[in-house]
Short mmCIF file of C-alpha atoms in Angstrom, two decimals:
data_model
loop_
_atom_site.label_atom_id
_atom_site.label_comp_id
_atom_site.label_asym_id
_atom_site.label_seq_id
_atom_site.Cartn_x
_atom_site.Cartn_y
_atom_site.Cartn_z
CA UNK A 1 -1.06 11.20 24.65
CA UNK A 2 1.05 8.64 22.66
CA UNK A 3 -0.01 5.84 20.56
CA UNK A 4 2.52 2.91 20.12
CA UNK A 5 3.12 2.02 15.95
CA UNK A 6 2.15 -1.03 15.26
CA UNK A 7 5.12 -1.86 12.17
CA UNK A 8 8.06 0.34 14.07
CA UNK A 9 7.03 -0.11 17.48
CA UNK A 10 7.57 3.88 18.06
CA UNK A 11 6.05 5.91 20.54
CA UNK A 12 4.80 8.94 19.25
CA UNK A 13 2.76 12.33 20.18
CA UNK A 14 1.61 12.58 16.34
CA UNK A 15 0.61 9.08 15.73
CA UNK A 16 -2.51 8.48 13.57
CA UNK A 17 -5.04 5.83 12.86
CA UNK A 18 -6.33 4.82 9.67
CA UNK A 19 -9.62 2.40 9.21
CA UNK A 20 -9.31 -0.08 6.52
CA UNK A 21 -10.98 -3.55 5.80
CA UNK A 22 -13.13 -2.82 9.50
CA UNK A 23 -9.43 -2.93 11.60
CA UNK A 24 -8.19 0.20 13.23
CA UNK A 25 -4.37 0.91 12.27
CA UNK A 26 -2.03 3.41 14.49
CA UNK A 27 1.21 4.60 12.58
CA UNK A 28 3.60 6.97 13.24
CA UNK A 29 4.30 7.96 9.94
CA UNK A 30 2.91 7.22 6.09
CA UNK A 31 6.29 4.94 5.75
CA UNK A 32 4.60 2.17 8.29
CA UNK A 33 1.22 2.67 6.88
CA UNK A 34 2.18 2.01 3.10
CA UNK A 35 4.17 -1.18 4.86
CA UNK A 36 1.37 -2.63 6.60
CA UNK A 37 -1.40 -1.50 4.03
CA UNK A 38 -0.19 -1.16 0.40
CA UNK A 39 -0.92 -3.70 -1.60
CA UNK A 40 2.48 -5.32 -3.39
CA UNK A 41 2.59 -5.94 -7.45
CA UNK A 42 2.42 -9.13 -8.50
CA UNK A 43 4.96 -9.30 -11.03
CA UNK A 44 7.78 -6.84 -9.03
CA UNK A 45 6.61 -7.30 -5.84
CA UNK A 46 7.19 -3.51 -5.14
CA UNK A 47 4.47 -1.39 -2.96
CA UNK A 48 1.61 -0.03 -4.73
CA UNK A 49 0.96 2.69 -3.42
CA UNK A 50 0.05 4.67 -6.56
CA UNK A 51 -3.23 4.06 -8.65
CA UNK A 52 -1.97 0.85 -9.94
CA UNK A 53 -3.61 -1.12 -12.25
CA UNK A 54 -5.96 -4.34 -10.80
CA UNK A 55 -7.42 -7.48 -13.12
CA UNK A 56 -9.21 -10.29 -11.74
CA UNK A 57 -8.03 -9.46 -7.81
CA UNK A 58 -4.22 -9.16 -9.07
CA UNK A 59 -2.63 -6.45 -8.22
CA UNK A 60 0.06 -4.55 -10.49
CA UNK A 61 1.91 -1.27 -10.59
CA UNK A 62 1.72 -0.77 -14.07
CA UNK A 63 0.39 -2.05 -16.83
CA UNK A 64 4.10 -3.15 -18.35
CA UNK A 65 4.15 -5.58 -15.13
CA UNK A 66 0.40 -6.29 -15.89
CA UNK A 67 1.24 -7.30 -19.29
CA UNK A 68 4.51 -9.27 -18.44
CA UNK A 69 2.35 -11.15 -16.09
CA UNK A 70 0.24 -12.47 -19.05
CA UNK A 71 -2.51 -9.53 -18.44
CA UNK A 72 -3.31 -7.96 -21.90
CA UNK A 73 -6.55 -6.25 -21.49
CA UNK A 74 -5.17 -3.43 -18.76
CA UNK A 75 -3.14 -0.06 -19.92
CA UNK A 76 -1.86 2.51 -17.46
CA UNK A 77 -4.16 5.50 -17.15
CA UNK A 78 -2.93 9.03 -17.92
#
């Protein structure tokens, strides 16, 4: 059975659902479901799709973008 993407439009055999926020997702690959899903920083505006850092509801990928954004308090964790 195929499922149709819902970023690419593909149909595919391997297509796979993920539940977030209550909503059902179908992907064919991790690409489209980091596109749809993955929060963006708030300073670069790239994909987090890492660990991140978060302050207040912001989202950032680092703490360097956290802290150009006027966000002292957060460091990355390692």
């Amino acid at each position: 059975m195929t499922a149709t993407c819902e970023v690419c439009g593909n149909e595919y055999d391997k297509a796979f659902e993920v539940m977030a926020a209550g909503g059902r997702h179908v992907f064919d690959c991790f690409e489209c479901a980091i596109q749809a899903l993955a929060p963006h920083c708030e300073r670069c505006g790239c994909h987090v799709i890492g660990h991140g850092v978060e302050a207040g509801g912001r989202f950032f990928c680092c703490a360097h973008c956290a802290h150009s954004a006027g966000v002292q308090a957060l460091q990355d964790r390692v």
